[in-house]
XYZ file of C-alpha atoms in Angstrom:
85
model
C 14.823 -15.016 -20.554
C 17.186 -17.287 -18.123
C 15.589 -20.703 -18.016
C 14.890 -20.517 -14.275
C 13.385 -17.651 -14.213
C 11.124 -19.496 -17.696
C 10.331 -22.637 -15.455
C 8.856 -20.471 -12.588
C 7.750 -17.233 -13.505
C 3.880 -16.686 -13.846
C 5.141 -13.631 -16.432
C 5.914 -15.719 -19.616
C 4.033 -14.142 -22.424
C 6.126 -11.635 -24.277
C 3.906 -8.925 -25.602
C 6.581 -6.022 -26.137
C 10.035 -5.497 -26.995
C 11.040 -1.354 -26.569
C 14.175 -0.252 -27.719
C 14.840 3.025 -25.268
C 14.177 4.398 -22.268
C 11.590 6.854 -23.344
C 9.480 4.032 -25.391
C 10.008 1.588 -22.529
C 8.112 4.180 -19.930
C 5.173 4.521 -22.638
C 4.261 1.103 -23.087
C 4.620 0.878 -19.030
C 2.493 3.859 -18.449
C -0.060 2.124 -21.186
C -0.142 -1.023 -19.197
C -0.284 0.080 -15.307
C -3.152 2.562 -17.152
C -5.178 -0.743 -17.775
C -4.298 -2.672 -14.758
C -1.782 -4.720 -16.402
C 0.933 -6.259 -14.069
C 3.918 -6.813 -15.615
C 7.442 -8.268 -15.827
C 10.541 -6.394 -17.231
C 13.842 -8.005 -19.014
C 16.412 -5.697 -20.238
C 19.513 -5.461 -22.291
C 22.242 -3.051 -23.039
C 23.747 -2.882 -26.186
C 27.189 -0.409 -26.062
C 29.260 1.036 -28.328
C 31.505 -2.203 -29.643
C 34.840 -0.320 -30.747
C 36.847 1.937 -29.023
C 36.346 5.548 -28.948
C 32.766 5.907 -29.289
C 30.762 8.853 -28.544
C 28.304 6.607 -26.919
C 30.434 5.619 -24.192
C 30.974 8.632 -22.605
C 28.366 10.313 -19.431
C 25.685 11.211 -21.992
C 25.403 8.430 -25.071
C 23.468 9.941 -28.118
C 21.491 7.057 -28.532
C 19.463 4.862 -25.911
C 20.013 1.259 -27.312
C 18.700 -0.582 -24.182
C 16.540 -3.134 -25.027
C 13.141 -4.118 -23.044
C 11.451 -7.128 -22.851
C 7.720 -6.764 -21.521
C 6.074 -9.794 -20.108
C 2.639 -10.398 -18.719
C 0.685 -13.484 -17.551
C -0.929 -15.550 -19.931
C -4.103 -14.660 -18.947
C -3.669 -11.011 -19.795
C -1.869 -11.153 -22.870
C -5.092 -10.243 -24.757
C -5.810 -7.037 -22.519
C -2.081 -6.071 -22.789
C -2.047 -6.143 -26.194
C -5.204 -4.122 -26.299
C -3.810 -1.607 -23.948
C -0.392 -1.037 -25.837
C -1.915 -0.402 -28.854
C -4.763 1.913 -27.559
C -4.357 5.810 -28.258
């Protein structure tokens, strides 16, 4: 996370890193379930040489990583909600 947005955001507890779309929007969906506000960081990762499949309109693989964070305060019932059933 940029340092700026360390200093001053109320979000600085990482309780999840998703690698995907798909397992991104279940952990969200798990959260928002409970009540959980949350903050989202993400990265994407390409293809790193020339040619690759993944760099055409449809890539096989999602590679996009998410960082979840929550307030201090609810790191406990995020936890708790991610890893619920």
């Amino acid at each position: 996370m940029d340092f700026f947005l360390t200093l001053f955001s109320k979000y600085k507890c990482l309780v999840y890193t998703a690698f995907g779309h798909e397992r991104y929007l279940q952990i969200v969906h798990k959260l928002s379930a409970h009540g959980v506000k949350f903050r989202t960081r993400s990265y994407s990762y390409g293809q790193s040489h020339l040619g690759a499949d993944g760099a055409g309109m449809f890539p096989r693989e999602d590679r996009t990583q998410y960082d979840i964070y929550v307030k201090k305060e609810d790191e406990h019932t995020a936890h708790m909600a991610i890893h619920s059933k």
